Short mmCIF file of C-alpha atoms in Angstrom, two decimals:
data_model
loop_
_atom_site.label_atom_id
_atom_site.label_comp_id
_atom_site.label_asym_id
_atom_site.label_seq_id
_atom_site.Cartn_x
_atom_site.Cartn_y
_atom_site.Cartn_z
CA MET A 552 0.00 0.00 0.00
CA LYS A 553 1.32 3.44 -0.84
CA ARG A 554 2.09 5.86 1.96
CA ILE A 555 -0.55 8.38 2.81
CA LEU A 556 1.84 10.92 4.29
CA GLY A 557 1.65 14.11 2.29
CA THR A 558 -0.67 12.61 -0.33
CA CYS A 559 -4.36 12.14 -0.91
CA LEU A 560 -5.27 8.48 -0.58
CA VAL A 561 -8.33 7.24 -2.44
CA LEU A 562 -9.92 4.01 -1.21
CA GLY A 563 -12.36 2.84 -3.83
CA ALA A 564 -14.52 5.92 -4.14
CA VAL A 565 -13.73 7.05 -0.57
CA PHE A 566 -11.56 10.13 -0.06
CA LEU A 567 -9.64 11.05 3.05
CA ALA A 568 -11.06 13.89 5.07
CA GLY A 569 -9.54 17.15 3.87
CA CYS A 570 -8.26 15.69 0.58
CA SER A 571 -9.41 16.30 -2.97
CA ALA A 572 -9.50 14.03 -5.95
CA PRO A 573 -6.69 14.56 -8.50
CA THR A 574 -9.33 15.97 -10.87
CA PRO A 575 -12.05 17.87 -9.00
CA PRO A 576 -15.54 16.53 -9.71
CA SER A 577 -18.03 18.78 -11.43
CA ALA A 578 -20.53 18.29 -8.62
CA PRO A 579 -20.35 17.22 -4.96
CA ALA A 580 -20.21 13.47 -4.43
CA THR A 581 -23.46 11.87 -3.36
CA GLU A 582 -23.66 9.39 -0.50
CA SER A 583 -23.87 6.53 -3.00
CA GLN A 584 -20.69 7.81 -4.66
CA ALA A 585 -18.92 8.37 -1.33
CA VAL A 586 -18.86 4.75 -0.18
CA PRO A 587 -18.72 1.40 -1.97
CA ALA A 588 -21.72 -0.89 -2.08
CA PRO A 589 -22.07 -3.02 1.07
CA LEU A 590 -21.25 -6.72 1.02
CA ALA A 591 -23.79 -7.39 3.75
CA THR A 592 -26.69 -5.46 5.26
CA GLY A 593 -29.25 -5.89 8.01
CA LEU A 594 -26.85 -7.11 10.71
CA ASP A 595 -28.00 -6.73 14.32
CA ALA A 596 -25.38 -5.14 16.63
CA PRO A 597 -22.46 -6.95 14.94
CA TRP A 598 -19.20 -7.07 16.88
CA SER A 599 -16.43 -9.16 15.29
CA MET A 600 -15.41 -10.54 11.87
CA VAL A 601 -13.14 -13.46 11.05
CA TYR A 602 -12.38 -15.60 8.01
CA ALA A 603 -12.94 -19.32 8.50
CA GLN A 604 -12.53 -21.89 5.73
CA ASP A 605 -12.93 -19.30 2.97
CA SER A 606 -16.04 -17.76 4.52
CA LEU A 607 -16.50 -14.53 6.45
CA LEU A 608 -18.14 -15.05 9.85
CA VAL A 609 -19.65 -12.25 11.95
CA SER A 610 -20.80 -12.26 15.57
CA GLU A 611 -23.94 -10.41 16.68
CA ARG A 612 -23.68 -9.18 20.25
CA ASP A 613 -27.31 -9.21 21.34
CA SER A 614 -28.84 -12.03 19.27
CA GLY A 615 -25.99 -14.47 19.95
CA ARG A 616 -25.88 -15.39 16.27
CA ILE A 617 -22.78 -16.31 14.30
CA VAL A 618 -23.54 -15.37 10.71
CA GLU A 619 -21.88 -16.53 7.48
CA ILE A 620 -21.63 -13.78 4.87
CA SER A 621 -21.93 -15.10 1.33
CA GLY A 622 -23.61 -12.24 -0.50
CA SER A 623 -25.67 -9.12 0.04
CA GLY A 624 -28.25 -9.19 2.81
CA PRO A 625 -28.04 -10.24 6.45
CA GLY A 626 -26.19 -13.51 5.88
CA ARG A 627 -26.93 -17.08 6.95
CA GLU A 628 -27.10 -18.14 10.59
CA VAL A 629 -24.42 -20.72 11.34
CA ALA A 630 -25.05 -20.98 15.09
CA ARG A 631 -26.83 -19.20 17.93
CA LEU A 632 -25.76 -19.13 21.57
CA ASP A 633 -29.07 -19.60 23.39
CA ASP A 634 -27.62 -19.26 26.91
CA LEU A 635 -26.27 -15.78 26.25
CA VAL A 636 -26.71 -12.93 28.74
CA ALA A 637 -26.71 -9.87 26.50
CA THR A 638 -26.88 -6.90 28.87
CA GLY A 639 -25.28 -3.57 28.07
CA GLU A 640 -21.88 -4.22 26.48
CA GLY A 641 -22.05 -7.96 27.21
CA GLY A 642 -23.18 -10.68 24.82
CA LEU A 643 -21.50 -12.47 21.93
CA LEU A 644 -18.30 -10.53 21.28
CA GLY A 645 -15.02 -11.63 19.69
CA LEU A 646 -14.30 -14.44 17.25
CA ALA A 647 -10.98 -16.01 16.25
CA PHE A 648 -10.15 -18.86 13.87
CA LEU A 649 -7.24 -21.32 13.99
CA SER A 650 -6.71 -23.38 10.86
CA PRO A 651 -7.84 -25.89 9.88
CA ASP A 652 -11.15 -25.94 11.76
CA GLN A 653 -11.13 -24.32 15.22
CA LEU A 654 -13.37 -21.31 15.93
CA PHE A 655 -13.16 -19.48 19.26
CA ALA A 656 -15.86 -17.19 20.67
CA TYR A 657 -15.96 -14.82 23.65
CA SER A 658 -19.40 -14.37 25.19
CA THR A 659 -21.27 -13.51 28.37
CA ALA A 660 -23.16 -16.15 30.35
CA GLU A 661 -24.80 -16.17 33.79
CA SER A 662 -21.47 -17.13 35.39
CA GLY A 663 -19.55 -14.33 33.67
CA ASN A 664 -17.62 -14.01 30.45
CA ARG A 665 -16.23 -17.15 28.86
CA ILE A 666 -14.19 -18.41 25.94
CA GLN A 667 -15.52 -21.37 23.97
CA ARG A 668 -14.13 -23.45 21.12
CA PHE A 669 -16.13 -24.91 18.22
CA THR A 670 -15.17 -27.18 15.35
CA VAL A 671 -16.10 -25.69 11.99
CA GLN A 672 -17.77 -28.21 9.71
CA GLY A 673 -18.84 -28.16 6.07
CA SER A 674 -17.58 -25.93 3.29
CA ALA A 675 -17.89 -22.27 2.32
CA ARG A 676 -21.51 -21.05 2.04
CA ASN A 677 -22.66 -24.07 4.01
CA LEU A 678 -20.71 -24.01 7.28
CA SER A 679 -21.93 -25.38 10.59
CA LEU A 680 -20.44 -25.56 14.09
CA SER A 681 -20.09 -28.37 16.58
CA ALA A 682 -21.33 -28.05 20.14
CA PRO A 683 -19.04 -25.71 22.08
CA ARG A 684 -16.32 -26.70 24.51
CA THR A 685 -15.75 -24.11 27.22
CA LEU A 686 -12.06 -23.35 27.71
CA ILE A 687 -12.45 -20.80 30.50
CA ASP A 688 -15.45 -19.24 32.22
CA GLY A 689 -16.17 -16.99 35.16
CA LEU A 690 -14.23 -14.11 33.64
CA PRO A 691 -15.28 -10.72 35.07
CA SER A 692 -18.41 -9.37 33.41
CA ALA A 693 -20.69 -6.39 33.80
CA SER A 694 -22.89 -4.16 31.70
CA ILE A 695 -19.68 -2.26 30.78
CA HIS A 696 -16.01 -3.00 30.06
CA ASN A 697 -16.17 -6.66 29.06
CA GLY A 698 -13.17 -6.61 26.74
CA GLY A 699 -13.99 -9.45 24.39
CA ARG A 700 -11.49 -9.31 21.56
CA LEU A 701 -9.93 -12.65 20.51
CA ALA A 702 -7.01 -13.16 18.14
CA ILE A 703 -4.60 -15.92 17.14
CA GLY A 704 -1.04 -14.69 17.50
CA GLN A 705 1.82 -15.42 15.16
CA ASP A 706 2.94 -17.98 17.74
CA GLY A 707 -0.30 -19.97 17.32
CA MET A 708 -1.54 -19.01 20.78
CA LEU A 709 -4.97 -17.58 21.57
CA TYR A 710 -5.01 -14.05 22.98
CA ALA A 711 -8.06 -12.61 24.75
CA THR A 712 -8.83 -9.18 26.16
CA VAL A 713 -10.69 -8.98 29.48
CA GLY A 714 -12.05 -5.62 30.62
CA ASP A 715 -12.06 -4.34 34.17
CA ALA A 716 -15.87 -4.87 34.30
CA GLY A 717 -16.29 -1.55 36.10
CA ASN A 718 -13.85 -2.52 38.89
CA PRO A 719 -10.67 -0.60 38.00
CA GLN A 720 -8.53 -1.84 40.88
CA GLN A 721 -8.47 -5.42 39.63
CA ALA A 722 -6.48 -4.29 36.58
CA GLN A 723 -3.38 -4.03 38.81
CA ASP A 724 -4.03 -7.29 40.70
CA LEU A 725 -2.21 -10.20 39.08
CA GLN A 726 -4.39 -12.66 40.98
CA GLN A 727 -7.46 -11.46 39.05
CA LEU A 728 -8.11 -11.69 35.32
CA GLY A 729 -10.02 -8.44 34.87
CA GLY A 730 -8.19 -5.61 33.11
CA LYS A 731 -5.79 -7.98 31.37
CA ILE A 732 -4.73 -9.46 28.05
CA LEU A 733 -4.63 -13.24 28.38
CA ARG A 734 -2.51 -15.72 26.43
CA MET A 735 -3.39 -19.41 26.27
CA ALA A 736 -2.80 -22.51 24.22
CA PRO A 737 -5.69 -23.47 21.89
CA ASP A 738 -6.89 -25.97 24.51
CA GLY A 739 -7.09 -23.24 27.16
CA SER A 740 -3.98 -24.29 29.08
CA VAL A 741 -1.25 -21.93 30.30
CA PRO A 742 1.80 -21.81 28.00
CA ASP A 743 5.10 -22.51 29.75
CA ASP A 744 6.61 -19.27 28.46
CA ASN A 745 3.91 -16.93 29.78
CA PRO A 746 5.44 -14.05 31.77
CA PHE A 747 3.81 -15.01 35.09
CA GLU A 748 4.13 -18.58 36.35
CA ASN A 749 0.98 -20.69 36.08
CA SER A 750 -1.01 -17.65 34.92
CA LEU A 751 -2.87 -16.80 31.73
CA VAL A 752 -1.99 -13.12 32.23
CA TYR A 753 0.16 -11.72 29.42
CA SER A 754 -0.14 -8.00 30.21
CA TYR A 755 -2.06 -5.99 32.79
CA GLY A 756 -3.12 -2.51 33.84
CA HIS A 757 -5.77 -2.32 31.11
CA ARG A 758 -9.20 -0.70 31.27
CA ASN A 759 -10.96 -2.19 28.25
CA VAL A 760 -8.82 -3.42 25.34
CA GLN A 761 -10.87 -3.73 22.15
CA GLY A 762 -8.42 -4.51 19.34
CA LEU A 763 -5.42 -6.81 18.78
CA ALA A 764 -3.08 -7.12 15.80
CA TRP A 765 0.52 -8.03 14.96
CA GLY A 766 2.94 -6.30 12.63
CA ALA A 767 5.06 -8.13 10.07
CA ASP A 768 7.98 -8.15 12.54
CA GLY A 769 5.89 -9.77 15.27
CA THR A 770 5.20 -6.60 17.26
CA MET A 771 1.86 -6.85 19.06
CA PHE A 772 -0.50 -3.86 19.15
CA ALA A 773 -3.68 -3.21 21.12
CA SER A 774 -6.32 -0.46 21.07
CA GLU A 775 -7.89 0.52 24.37
CA PHE A 776 -10.85 2.59 25.53
CA GLY A 777 -9.91 5.33 27.97
CA GLN A 778 -12.29 6.85 30.48
CA ASN A 779 -12.46 10.63 30.16
CA THR A 780 -8.97 11.63 29.09
CA PHE A 781 -7.28 9.39 26.52
CA ASP A 782 -7.92 6.35 24.37
CA GLU A 783 -4.72 4.46 23.59
CA LEU A 784 -2.78 2.53 20.99
CA ASN A 785 -0.17 0.39 22.73
CA ILE A 786 2.68 -1.92 21.85
CA ILE A 787 2.09 -4.98 24.03
CA GLU A 788 5.04 -6.65 25.71
CA ALA A 789 4.94 -9.79 27.82
CA GLY A 790 4.52 -8.86 31.48
CA GLY A 791 3.95 -5.17 30.71
CA ASN A 792 1.95 -2.93 33.05
CA TYR A 793 -0.11 -0.35 31.12
CA GLY A 794 -1.03 1.75 34.10
CA TRP A 795 -4.81 1.66 34.53
CA PRO A 796 -6.29 2.96 36.80
CA GLU A 797 -3.23 4.92 37.98
CA ALA A 798 -2.49 6.23 34.48
CA GLU A 799 -4.71 6.98 31.49
CA GLY A 800 -2.72 7.81 28.40
CA LYS A 801 0.92 8.73 28.84
CA SER A 802 2.00 8.47 32.46
CA GLY A 803 4.41 11.40 32.52
CA GLY A 804 7.51 9.24 32.55
CA ASN A 805 6.59 6.81 35.34
CA PRO A 806 8.96 3.85 34.71
CA SER A 807 6.47 1.41 36.24
CA TYR A 808 4.10 1.80 33.30
CA THR A 809 4.36 1.32 29.54
CA ASP A 810 3.13 4.42 27.71
CA PRO A 811 0.98 4.30 24.55
CA ILE A 812 2.53 5.12 21.19
CA ALA A 813 -0.54 7.19 20.29
CA GLN A 814 -3.50 8.59 22.20
CA TRP A 815 -6.75 10.43 21.43
CA SER A 816 -9.66 12.04 23.19
CA PRO A 817 -12.45 9.46 23.63
CA SER A 818 -14.90 11.80 21.89
CA GLU A 819 -12.71 11.66 18.77
CA ALA A 820 -11.94 7.96 18.82
CA SER A 821 -13.21 5.10 21.03
CA PRO A 822 -11.09 2.65 19.01
CA SER A 823 -12.43 -0.86 18.63
CA GLY A 824 -11.10 -3.48 16.18
CA ILE A 825 -7.73 -2.95 14.48
CA ALA A 826 -5.92 -4.42 11.47
CA ILE A 827 -2.47 -3.92 9.95
CA LEU A 828 -1.77 -3.72 6.23
CA ASP A 829 1.56 -2.78 4.62
CA GLY A 830 2.90 -0.95 7.65
CA THR A 831 -0.28 1.00 8.36
CA LEU A 832 -2.51 0.22 11.33
CA TYR A 833 -6.23 0.86 10.86
CA LEU A 834 -8.52 1.51 13.84
CA ALA A 835 -12.30 1.27 13.65
CA ASN A 836 -13.60 4.15 15.78
CA LEU A 837 -17.00 4.17 17.43
CA ARG A 838 -17.63 7.65 18.83
CA GLY A 839 -15.19 9.18 16.37
CA GLU A 840 -16.97 7.51 13.40
CA VAL A 841 -13.76 7.28 11.37
CA LEU A 842 -11.38 4.62 10.17
CA ARG A 843 -8.09 5.98 11.50
CA ALA A 844 -4.87 5.07 9.67
CA VAL A 845 -1.66 5.23 11.73
CA GLU A 846 1.78 4.85 10.15
CA LEU A 847 3.61 2.37 12.38
CA ASP A 848 7.08 3.64 11.50
CA GLU A 849 5.93 7.14 12.57
CA PRO A 850 2.83 6.84 14.82
CA ALA A 851 2.39 10.62 14.99
CA THR A 852 1.49 10.46 11.29
CA GLU A 853 -2.15 9.53 10.89
CA HIS A 854 -5.17 10.21 8.70
CA GLU A 855 -8.90 9.76 9.04
CA LEU A 856 -10.81 7.75 6.44
CA LEU A 857 -14.58 7.62 5.85
CA ASP A 858 -15.10 10.57 8.22
CA GLY A 859 -18.62 9.87 9.47
CA ARG A 860 -19.92 8.46 6.20
CA LEU A 861 -20.78 5.11 7.79
CA GLY A 862 -21.45 6.16 11.40
CA ARG A 863 -19.95 4.06 14.21
CA LEU A 864 -17.29 1.54 13.16
CA ARG A 865 -16.77 -1.61 15.25
CA ASP A 866 -14.23 -3.76 13.41
CA VAL A 867 -11.80 -3.81 10.49
CA LEU A 868 -10.23 -6.87 8.87
CA VAL A 869 -7.78 -7.54 6.04
CA ASP A 870 -9.36 -9.88 3.52
CA PRO A 871 -7.43 -12.59 1.62
CA ASP A 872 -7.04 -10.30 -1.40
CA GLY A 873 -5.47 -7.45 0.55
CA ALA A 874 -8.54 -5.23 0.93
CA LEU A 875 -10.07 -3.85 4.12
CA MET A 876 -13.40 -5.11 5.41
CA VAL A 877 -15.15 -2.50 7.58
CA LEU A 878 -18.00 -3.35 9.98
CA THR A 879 -20.44 -0.66 11.11
CA ASN A 880 -22.08 -0.61 14.55
CA ASN A 881 -25.09 1.69 14.50
CA THR A 882 -27.74 -0.75 15.81
CA ASP A 883 -26.21 -1.36 19.25
CA GLY A 884 -28.35 1.26 21.01
CA ARG A 885 -25.72 4.00 20.88
CA GLY A 886 -25.78 4.85 17.20
CA GLN A 887 -28.25 6.26 14.73
CA PRO A 888 -29.12 3.44 12.31
CA ARG A 889 -29.25 4.24 8.62
CA ALA A 890 -30.93 2.34 5.84
CA GLY A 891 -29.32 -1.08 5.57
CA ASP A 892 -27.51 -0.94 8.91
CA ASP A 893 -25.58 -2.61 10.12
CA ARG A 894 -23.31 -3.21 7.13
CA ILE A 895 -20.00 -4.63 5.94
CA LEU A 896 -18.12 -2.75 3.23
CA ARG A 897 -14.97 -3.63 1.34
CA ILE A 898 -12.40 -0.91 0.69
CA ASP A 899 -9.55 -1.78 -1.68
CA PRO A 900 -6.24 0.03 -0.97
CA ARG A 901 -4.89 -1.11 -4.36
CA LEU A 902 -7.05 1.61 -5.88
CA ALA A 903 -5.13 4.25 -3.95
CA GLY A 904 -3.80 7.27 -5.82
CA ASP A 905 -0.12 8.08 -6.09
#
């Protein structure tokens, strides 16, 4: 992907805020011209996207459905978690897939948040899931700050974000799992090389991590909701303490805490899912209603894409062809739904200008 520093990047028919097309149009772009056609519509409070066996799967927070996207429209229900407790920010949250056939889901039950594993069966456009096996349950849950993002690391391990569930002090307590990023083997066991002996905790001092991604060199990144001062983009290191609730954003040089590499006002950001493509990290922003692009070799260099055209953005994913899949989140009770919401759109960076 070509650098966006000092240039105007065009994604499909989408222009960066503040940029102009190389040849000015004769009339203002209409909404239909401003964004590409959606790949899916009519989703109900969608939360996470993942590719599994050549199909795109989406979780719906409140309905508990896992939906297979195979064309326009709301998709085909692959499974539904009937024992879900979908209250506030809880429900069916993150998905992750480990080849050849293991799907992981983070969801809220009566006993708290849990991580379950399914076997994916069938072929693309006709997938089904086995009965779930629960790897871990009783994780802290509340109507707010449930974490919920899952991702398979480059080491083949499963990473999970657990929010502080409205109890900030547990983020600094290594005996509790709230306010942490967890690392586990695909069977739920503790890897021998985790930073704390016999513990799933990989990093701590988090408020509510919502996005995980790895750069080409193996560097791990996470996006995190702040409270009133700063949202964060962090480089995650094994055993690192990220300061919450003692620090929000940069700590002013306190050596006990790892500072973010970028930070924003929550009203401008509220970063959720993240994805990395060709050295640029993309953050789906909820309150900010933008897809923020951060240059990883110079994090102070960033640009805003879409700029409110789609409303709240929950997740972003790189597809197998090197395009970006963007998931809106306007039907979760905090947005203003538009016709067709919620939607998935594909933005192709190969159509970028010079």
